[in-house]
PDB file of C-alpha atoms and ligand atoms in Angstrom:
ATOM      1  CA  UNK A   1       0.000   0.000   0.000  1.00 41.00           C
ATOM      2  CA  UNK A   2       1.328   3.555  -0.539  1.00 48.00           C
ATOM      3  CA  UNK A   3       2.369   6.105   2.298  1.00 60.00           C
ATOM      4  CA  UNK A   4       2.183   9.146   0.770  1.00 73.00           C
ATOM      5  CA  UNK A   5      -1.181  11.313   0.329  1.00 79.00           C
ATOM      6  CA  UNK A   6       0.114  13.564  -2.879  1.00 87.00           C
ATOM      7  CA  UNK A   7      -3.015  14.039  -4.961  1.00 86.00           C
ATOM      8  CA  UNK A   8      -3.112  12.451  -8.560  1.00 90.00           C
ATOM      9  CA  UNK A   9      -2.779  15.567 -10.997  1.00 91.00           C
ATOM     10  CA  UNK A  10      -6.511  16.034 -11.960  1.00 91.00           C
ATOM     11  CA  UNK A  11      -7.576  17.901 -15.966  1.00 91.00           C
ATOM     12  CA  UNK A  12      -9.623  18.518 -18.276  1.00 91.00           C
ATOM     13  CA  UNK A  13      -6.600  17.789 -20.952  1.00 91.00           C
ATOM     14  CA  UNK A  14      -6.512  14.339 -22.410  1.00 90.00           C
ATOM     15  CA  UNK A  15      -4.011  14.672 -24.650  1.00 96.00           C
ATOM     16  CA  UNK A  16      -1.088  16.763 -26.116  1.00 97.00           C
ATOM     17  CA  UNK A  17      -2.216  20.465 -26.144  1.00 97.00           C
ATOM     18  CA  UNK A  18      -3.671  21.565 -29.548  1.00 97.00           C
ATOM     19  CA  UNK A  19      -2.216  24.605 -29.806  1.00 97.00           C
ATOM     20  CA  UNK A  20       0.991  23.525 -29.131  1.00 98.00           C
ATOM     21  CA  UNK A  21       2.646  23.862 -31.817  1.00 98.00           C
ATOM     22  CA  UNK A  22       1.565  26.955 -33.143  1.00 98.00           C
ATOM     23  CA  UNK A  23       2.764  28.521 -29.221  1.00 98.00           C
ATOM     24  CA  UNK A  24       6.000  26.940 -29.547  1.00 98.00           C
ATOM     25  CA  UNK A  25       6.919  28.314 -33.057  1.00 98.00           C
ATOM     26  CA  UNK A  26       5.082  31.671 -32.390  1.00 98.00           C
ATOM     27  CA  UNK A  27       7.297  31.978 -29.298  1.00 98.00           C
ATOM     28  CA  UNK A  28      10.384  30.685 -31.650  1.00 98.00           C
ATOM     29  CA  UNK A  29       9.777  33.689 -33.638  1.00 97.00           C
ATOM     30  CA  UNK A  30       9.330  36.047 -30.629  1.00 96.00           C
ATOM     31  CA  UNK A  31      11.954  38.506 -29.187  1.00 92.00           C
ATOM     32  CA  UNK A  32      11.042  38.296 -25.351  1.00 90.00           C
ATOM     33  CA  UNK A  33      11.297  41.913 -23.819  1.00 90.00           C
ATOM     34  CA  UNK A  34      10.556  40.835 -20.526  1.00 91.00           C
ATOM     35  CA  UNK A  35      13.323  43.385 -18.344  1.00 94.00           C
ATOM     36  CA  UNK A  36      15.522  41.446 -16.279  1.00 97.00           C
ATOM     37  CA  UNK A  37      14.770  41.608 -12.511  1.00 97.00           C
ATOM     38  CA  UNK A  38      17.317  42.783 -10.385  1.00 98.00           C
ATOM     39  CA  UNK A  39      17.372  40.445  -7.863  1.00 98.00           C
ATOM     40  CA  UNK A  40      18.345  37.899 -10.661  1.00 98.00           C
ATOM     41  CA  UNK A  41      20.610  39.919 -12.319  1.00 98.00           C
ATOM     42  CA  UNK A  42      22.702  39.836  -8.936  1.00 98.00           C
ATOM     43  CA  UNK A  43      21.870  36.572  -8.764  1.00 98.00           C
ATOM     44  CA  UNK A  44      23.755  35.926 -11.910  1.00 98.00           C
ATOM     45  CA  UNK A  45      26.577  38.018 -11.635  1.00 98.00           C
ATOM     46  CA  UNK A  46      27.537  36.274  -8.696  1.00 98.00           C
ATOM     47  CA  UNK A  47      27.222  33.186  -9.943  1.00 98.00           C
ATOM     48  CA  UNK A  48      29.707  34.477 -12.820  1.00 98.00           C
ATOM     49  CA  UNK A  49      32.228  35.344 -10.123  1.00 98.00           C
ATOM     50  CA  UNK A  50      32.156  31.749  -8.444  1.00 97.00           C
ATOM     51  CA  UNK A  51      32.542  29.708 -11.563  1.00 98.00           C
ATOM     52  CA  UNK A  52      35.109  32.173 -12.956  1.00 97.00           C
ATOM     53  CA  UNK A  53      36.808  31.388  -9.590  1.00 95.00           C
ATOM     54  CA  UNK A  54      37.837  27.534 -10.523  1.00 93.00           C
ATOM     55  CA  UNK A  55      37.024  25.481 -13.472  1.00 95.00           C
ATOM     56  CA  UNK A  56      34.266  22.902 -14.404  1.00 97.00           C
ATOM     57  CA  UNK A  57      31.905  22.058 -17.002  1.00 98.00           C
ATOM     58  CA  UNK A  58      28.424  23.572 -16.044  1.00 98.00           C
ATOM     59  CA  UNK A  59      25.057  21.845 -15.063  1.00 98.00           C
ATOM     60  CA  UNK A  60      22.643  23.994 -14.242  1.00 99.00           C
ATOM     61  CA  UNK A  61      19.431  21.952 -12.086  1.00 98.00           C
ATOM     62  CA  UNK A  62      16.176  24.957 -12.347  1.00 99.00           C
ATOM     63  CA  UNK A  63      13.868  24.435 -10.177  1.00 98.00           C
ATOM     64  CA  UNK A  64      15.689  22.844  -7.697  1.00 98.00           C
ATOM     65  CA  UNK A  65      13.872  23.233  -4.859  1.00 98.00           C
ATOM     66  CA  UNK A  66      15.423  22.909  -1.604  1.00 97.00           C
ATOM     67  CA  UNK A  67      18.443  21.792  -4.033  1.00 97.00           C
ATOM     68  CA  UNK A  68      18.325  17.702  -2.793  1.00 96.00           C
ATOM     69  CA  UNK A  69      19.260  16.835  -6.373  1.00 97.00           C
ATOM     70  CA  UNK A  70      21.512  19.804  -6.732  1.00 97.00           C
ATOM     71  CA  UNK A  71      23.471  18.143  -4.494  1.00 96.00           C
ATOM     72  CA  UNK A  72      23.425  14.660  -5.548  1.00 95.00           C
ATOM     73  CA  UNK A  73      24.344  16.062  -9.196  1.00 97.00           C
ATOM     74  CA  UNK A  74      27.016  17.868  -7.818  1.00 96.00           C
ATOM     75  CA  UNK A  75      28.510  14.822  -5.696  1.00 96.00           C
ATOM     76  CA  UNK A  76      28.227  12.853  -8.898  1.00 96.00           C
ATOM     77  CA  UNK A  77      29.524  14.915 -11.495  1.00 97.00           C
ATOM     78  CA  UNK A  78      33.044  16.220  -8.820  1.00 96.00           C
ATOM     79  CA  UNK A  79      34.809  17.566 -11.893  1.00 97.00           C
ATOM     80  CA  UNK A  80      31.793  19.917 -12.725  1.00 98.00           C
ATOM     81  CA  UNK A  81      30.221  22.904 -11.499  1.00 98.00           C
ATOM     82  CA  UNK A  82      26.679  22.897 -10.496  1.00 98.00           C
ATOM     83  CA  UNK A  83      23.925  25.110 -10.638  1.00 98.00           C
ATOM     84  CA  UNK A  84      20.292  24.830  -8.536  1.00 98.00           C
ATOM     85  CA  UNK A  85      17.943  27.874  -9.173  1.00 98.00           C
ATOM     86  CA  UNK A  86      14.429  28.401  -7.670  1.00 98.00           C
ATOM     87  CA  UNK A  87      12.722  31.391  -6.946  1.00 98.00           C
ATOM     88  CA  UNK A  88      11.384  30.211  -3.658  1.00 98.00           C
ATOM     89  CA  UNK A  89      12.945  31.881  -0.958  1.00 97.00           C
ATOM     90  CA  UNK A  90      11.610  29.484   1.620  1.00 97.00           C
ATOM     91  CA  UNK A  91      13.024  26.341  -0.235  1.00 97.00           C
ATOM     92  CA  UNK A  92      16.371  27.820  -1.372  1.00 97.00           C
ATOM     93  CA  UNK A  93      16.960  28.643   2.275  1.00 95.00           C
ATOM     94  CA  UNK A  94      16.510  24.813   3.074  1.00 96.00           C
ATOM     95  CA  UNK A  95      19.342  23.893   1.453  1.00 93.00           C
ATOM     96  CA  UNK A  96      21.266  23.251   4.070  1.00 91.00           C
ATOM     97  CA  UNK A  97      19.666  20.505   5.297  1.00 89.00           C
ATOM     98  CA  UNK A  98      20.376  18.811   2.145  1.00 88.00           C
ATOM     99  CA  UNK A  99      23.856  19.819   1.691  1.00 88.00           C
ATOM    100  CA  UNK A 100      26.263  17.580   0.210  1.00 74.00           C
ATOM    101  CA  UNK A 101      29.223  19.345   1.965  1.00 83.00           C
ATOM    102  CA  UNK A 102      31.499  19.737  -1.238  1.00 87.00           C
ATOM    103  CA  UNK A 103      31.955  22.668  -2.846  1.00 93.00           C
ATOM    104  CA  UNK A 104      31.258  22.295  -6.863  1.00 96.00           C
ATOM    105  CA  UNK A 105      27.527  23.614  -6.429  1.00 97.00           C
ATOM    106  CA  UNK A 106      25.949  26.155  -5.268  1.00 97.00           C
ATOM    107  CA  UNK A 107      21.786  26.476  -4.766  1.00 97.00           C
ATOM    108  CA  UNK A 108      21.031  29.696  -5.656  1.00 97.00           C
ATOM    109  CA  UNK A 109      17.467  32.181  -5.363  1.00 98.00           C
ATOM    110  CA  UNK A 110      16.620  33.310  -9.029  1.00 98.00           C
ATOM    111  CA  UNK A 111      13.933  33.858 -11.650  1.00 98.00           C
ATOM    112  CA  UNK A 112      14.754  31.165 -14.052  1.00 98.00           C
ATOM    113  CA  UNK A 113      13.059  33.218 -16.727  1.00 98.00           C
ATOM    114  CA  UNK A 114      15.968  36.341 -16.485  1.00 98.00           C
ATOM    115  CA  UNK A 115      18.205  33.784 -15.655  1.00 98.00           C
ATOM    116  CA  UNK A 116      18.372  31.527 -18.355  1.00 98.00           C
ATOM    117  CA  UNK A 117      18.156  34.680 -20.938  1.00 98.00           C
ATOM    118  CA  UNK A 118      21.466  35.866 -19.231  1.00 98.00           C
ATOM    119  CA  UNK A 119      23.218  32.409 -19.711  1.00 98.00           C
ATOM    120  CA  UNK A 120      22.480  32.591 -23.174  1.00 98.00           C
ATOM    121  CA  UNK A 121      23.390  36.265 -23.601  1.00 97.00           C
ATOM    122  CA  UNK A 122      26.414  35.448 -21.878  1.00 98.00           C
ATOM    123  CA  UNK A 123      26.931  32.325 -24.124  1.00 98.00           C
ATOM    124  CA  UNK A 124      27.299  30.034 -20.911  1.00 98.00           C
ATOM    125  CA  UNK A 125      28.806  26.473 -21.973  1.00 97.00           C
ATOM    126  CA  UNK A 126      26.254  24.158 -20.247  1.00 98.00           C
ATOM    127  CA  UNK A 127      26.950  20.382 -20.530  1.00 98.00           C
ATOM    128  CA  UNK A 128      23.984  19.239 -19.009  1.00 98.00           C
ATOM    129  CA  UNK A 129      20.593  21.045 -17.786  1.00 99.00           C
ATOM    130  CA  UNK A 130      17.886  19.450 -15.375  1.00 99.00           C
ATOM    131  CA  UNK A 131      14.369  20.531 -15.027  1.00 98.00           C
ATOM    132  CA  UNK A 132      12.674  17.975 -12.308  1.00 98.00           C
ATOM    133  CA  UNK A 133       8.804  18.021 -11.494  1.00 98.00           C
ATOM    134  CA  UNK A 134       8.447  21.979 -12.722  1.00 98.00           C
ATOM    135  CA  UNK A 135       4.908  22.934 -11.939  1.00 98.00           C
ATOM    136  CA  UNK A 136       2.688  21.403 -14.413  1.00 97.00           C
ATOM    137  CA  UNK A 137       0.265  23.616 -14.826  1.00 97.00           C
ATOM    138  CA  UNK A 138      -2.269  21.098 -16.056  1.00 96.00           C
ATOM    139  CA  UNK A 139      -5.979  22.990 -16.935  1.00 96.00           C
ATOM    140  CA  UNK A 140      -5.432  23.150 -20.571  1.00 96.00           C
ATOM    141  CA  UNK A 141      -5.906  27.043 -20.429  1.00 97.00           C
ATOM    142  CA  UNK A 142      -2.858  27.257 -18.901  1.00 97.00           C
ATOM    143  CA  UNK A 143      -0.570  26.004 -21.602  1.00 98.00           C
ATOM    144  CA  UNK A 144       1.312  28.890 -21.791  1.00 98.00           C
ATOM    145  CA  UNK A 145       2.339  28.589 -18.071  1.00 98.00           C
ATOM    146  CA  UNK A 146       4.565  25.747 -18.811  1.00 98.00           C
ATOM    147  CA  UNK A 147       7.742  26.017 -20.070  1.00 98.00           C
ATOM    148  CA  UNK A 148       7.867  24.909 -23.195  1.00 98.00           C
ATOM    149  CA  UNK A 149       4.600  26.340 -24.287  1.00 98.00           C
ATOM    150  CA  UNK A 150       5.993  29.658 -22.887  1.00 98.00           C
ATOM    151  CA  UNK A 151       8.380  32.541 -24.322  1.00 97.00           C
ATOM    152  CA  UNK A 152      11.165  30.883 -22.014  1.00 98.00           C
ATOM    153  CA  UNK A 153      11.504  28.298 -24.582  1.00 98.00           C
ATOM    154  CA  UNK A 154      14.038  29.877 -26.399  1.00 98.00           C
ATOM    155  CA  UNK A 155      16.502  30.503 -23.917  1.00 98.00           C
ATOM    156  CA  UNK A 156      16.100  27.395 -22.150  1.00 98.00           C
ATOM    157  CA  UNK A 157      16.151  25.680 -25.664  1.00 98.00           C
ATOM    158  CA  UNK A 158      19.208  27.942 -26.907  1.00 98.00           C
ATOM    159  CA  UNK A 159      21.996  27.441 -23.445  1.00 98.00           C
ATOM    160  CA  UNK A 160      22.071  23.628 -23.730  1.00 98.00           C
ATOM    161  CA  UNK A 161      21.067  20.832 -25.771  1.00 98.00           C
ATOM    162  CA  UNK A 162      20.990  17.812 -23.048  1.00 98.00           C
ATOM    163  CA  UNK A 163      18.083  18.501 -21.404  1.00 98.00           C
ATOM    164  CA  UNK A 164      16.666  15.946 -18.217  1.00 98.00           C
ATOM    165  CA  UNK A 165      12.971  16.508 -17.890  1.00 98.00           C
ATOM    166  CA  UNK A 166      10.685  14.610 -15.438  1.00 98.00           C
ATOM    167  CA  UNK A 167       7.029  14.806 -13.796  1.00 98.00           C
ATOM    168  CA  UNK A 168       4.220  12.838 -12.401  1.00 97.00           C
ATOM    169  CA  UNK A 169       2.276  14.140 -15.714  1.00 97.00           C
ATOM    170  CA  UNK A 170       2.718  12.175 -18.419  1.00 97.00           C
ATOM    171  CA  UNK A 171       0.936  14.676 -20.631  1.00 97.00           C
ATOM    172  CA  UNK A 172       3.740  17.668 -19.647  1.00 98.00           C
ATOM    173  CA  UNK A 173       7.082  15.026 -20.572  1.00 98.00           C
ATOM    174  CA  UNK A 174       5.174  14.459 -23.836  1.00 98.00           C
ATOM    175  CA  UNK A 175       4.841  18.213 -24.718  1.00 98.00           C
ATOM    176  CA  UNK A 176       7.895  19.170 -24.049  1.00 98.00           C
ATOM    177  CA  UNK A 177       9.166  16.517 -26.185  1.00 98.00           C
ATOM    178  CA  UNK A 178       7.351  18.078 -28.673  1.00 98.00           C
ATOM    179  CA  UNK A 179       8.113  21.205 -28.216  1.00 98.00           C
ATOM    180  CA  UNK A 180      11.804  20.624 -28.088  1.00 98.00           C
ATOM    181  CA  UNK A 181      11.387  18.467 -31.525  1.00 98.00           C
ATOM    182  CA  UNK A 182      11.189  22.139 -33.095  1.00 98.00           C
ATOM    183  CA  UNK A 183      14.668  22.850 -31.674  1.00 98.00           C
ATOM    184  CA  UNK A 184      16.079  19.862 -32.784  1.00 98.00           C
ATOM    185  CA  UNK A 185      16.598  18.282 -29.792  1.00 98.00           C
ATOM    186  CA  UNK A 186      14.594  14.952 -29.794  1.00 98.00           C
ATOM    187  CA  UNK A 187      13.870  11.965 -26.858  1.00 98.00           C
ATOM    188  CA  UNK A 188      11.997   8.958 -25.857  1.00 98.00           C
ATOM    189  CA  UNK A 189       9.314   9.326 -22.737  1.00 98.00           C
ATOM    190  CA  UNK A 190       9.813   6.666 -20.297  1.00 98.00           C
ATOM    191  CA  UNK A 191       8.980   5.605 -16.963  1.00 98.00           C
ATOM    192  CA  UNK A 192      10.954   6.411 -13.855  1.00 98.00           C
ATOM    193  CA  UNK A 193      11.779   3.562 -11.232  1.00 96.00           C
ATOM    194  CA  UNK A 194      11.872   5.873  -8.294  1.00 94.00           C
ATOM    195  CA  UNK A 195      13.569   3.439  -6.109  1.00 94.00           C
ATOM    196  CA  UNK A 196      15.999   5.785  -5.025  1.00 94.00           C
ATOM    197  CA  UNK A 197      13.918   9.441  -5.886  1.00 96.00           C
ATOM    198  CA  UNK A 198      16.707  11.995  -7.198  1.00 96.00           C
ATOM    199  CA  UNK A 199      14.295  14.752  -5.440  1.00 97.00           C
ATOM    200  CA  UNK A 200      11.681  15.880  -2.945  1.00 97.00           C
ATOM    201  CA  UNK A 201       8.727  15.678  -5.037  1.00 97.00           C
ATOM    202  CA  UNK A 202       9.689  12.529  -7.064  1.00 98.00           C
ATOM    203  CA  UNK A 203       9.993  10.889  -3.273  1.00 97.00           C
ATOM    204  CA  UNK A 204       6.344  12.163  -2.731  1.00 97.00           C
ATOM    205  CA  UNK A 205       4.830  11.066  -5.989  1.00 96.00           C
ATOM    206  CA  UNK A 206       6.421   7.850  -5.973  1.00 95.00           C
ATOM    207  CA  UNK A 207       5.449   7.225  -1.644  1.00 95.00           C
ATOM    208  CA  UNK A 208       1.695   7.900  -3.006  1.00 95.00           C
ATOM    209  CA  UNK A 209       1.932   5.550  -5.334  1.00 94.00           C
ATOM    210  CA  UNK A 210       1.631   7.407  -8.598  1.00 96.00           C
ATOM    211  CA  UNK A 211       4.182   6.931 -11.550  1.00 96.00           C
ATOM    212  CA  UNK A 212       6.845   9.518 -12.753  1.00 97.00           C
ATOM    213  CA  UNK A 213       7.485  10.392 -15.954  1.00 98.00           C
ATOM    214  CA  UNK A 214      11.301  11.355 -17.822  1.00 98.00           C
ATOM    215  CA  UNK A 215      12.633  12.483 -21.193  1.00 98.00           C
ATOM    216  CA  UNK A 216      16.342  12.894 -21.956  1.00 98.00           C
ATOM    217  CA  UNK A 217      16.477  15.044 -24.736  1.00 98.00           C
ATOM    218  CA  UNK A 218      19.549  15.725 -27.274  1.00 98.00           C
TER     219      UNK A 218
HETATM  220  C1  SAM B 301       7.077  21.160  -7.959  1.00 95.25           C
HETATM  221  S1  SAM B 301       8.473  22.027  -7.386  1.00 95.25           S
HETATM  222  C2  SAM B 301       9.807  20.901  -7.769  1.00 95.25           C
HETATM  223  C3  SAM B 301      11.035  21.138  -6.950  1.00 95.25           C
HETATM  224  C4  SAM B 301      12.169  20.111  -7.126  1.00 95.25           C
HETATM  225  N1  SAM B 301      12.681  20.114  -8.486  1.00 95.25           N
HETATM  226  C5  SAM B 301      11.722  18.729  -6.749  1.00 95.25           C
HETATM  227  O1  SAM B 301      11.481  17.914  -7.654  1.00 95.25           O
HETATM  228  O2  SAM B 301      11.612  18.452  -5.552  1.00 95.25           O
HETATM  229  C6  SAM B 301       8.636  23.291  -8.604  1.00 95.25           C
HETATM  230  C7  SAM B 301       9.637  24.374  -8.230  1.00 95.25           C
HETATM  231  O3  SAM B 301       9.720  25.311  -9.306  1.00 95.25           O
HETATM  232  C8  SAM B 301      10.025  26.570  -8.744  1.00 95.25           C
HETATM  233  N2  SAM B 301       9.746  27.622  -9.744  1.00 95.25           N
HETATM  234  C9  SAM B 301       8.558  27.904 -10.342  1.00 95.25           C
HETATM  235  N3  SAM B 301       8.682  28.954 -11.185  1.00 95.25           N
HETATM  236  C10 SAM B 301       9.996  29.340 -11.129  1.00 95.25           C
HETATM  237  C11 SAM B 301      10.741  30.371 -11.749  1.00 95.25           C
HETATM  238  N4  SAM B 301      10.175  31.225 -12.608  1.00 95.25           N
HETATM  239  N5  SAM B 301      12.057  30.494 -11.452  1.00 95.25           N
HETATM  240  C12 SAM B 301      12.641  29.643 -10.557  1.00 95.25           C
HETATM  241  N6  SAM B 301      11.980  28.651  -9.929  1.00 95.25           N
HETATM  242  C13 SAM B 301      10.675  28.500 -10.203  1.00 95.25           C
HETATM  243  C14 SAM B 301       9.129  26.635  -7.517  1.00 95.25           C
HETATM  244  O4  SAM B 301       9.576  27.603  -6.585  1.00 95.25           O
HETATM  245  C15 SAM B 301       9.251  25.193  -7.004  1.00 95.25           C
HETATM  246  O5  SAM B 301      10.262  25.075  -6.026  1.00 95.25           O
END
């Protein structure tokens, strides 16, 4: 029997948005002129000044959360610097009680919208990127709340092209699939085992018994 009491994701979308396409190459086509927040412009800068401070490949992990799998990448991958970004205040500052005590990551508070039009601005080299569990968003009139049906897409299309991407809704793996097929990047959706979760929410879905969804995309 399961432990956990996460609710099921519940919509009124059976299938792979409609509209998806035509968001996803209208947004192609865009220029975003969102301004860059402050807060995540400092955010960045200081980010610049740590990995200019040693050497690495980059993975960034957005939407990290309290950073749990922040620091599991970064334990991993020792010869690379890692990234966790969430806007979330509250989480962020939980880190700590995830830390993996080595110092090739850092979990840090930004707006992964600025911050992922500053990597590419800034021409970043990231080897690997990891988006786990973002919110789904799943009423189908909010399509253009998730990522890849949003003007995001670009940028986080543009800084790498090995992307991880993994939820409890099928539905969002398979659009983003999609989606990224229009960037040439191109994966197979497959079931997680969540033996050993790589994050918070992945440990919750998987404790209330629901399955988890992945893409690997390159
Ligand atoms: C469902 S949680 C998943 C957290 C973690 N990846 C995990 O699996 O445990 C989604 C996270 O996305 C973060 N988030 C949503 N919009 C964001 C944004 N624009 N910039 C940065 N983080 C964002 C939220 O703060 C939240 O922590």
């Amino acid at each position: 029997m399961s432990e956990g009491n996460s609710r099921a994701i519940t919509t009124n979308q059976l299938g792979v948005h409609d509209k998806l396409d035509a968001l996803v190459e209208k947004y192609k086509h865009s220029v975003n002129q969102r301004p860059i927040g402050a807060h995540t412009q400092a955010a960045f800068d200081e980010a610049s000044e740590w990995l200019a401070s040693g050497s690495g490949e980059i993975i960034l992990d957005s939407c990290c959360g309290v950073g749990e799998s922040t620091a599991n990448l970064a334990r991993e991958n020792p010869d690379c610097r890692v990234i966790g970004l969430d806007k979330s205040e509250l989480r962020v500052g939980k880190h700590a009680h995830y830390s993996a005590g080595q110092d090739n990551y850092r979990v840090i508070r930004a707006d992964v919208n600025d911050f992922w039009r500053l990597v590419n601005q800034h021409k970043w080299q990231v080897k690997q990127h990891y988006l786990l569990y973002p919110n789904p968003y799943p009423k189908k009139t909010q399509i253009q709340k998730r990522w890849h049906a949003s003007a995001a897409m670009p940028d986080l299309m543009a800084i790498c092209q090995d992307v991880e991407v993994r939820s409890n809704w099928q539905i969002y793996v398979e659009e983003f699939t999609q989606a990224a097929a229009h960037y040439g990047l191109h994966g197979v959706v497959k079931p997680i085992d969540t033996t050993h979760p790589m994050t918070p929410f992945e440990r919750k879905y998987s404790s209330s018994g629901q399955a988890c969804w992945r893409v690997h995309l390159t």
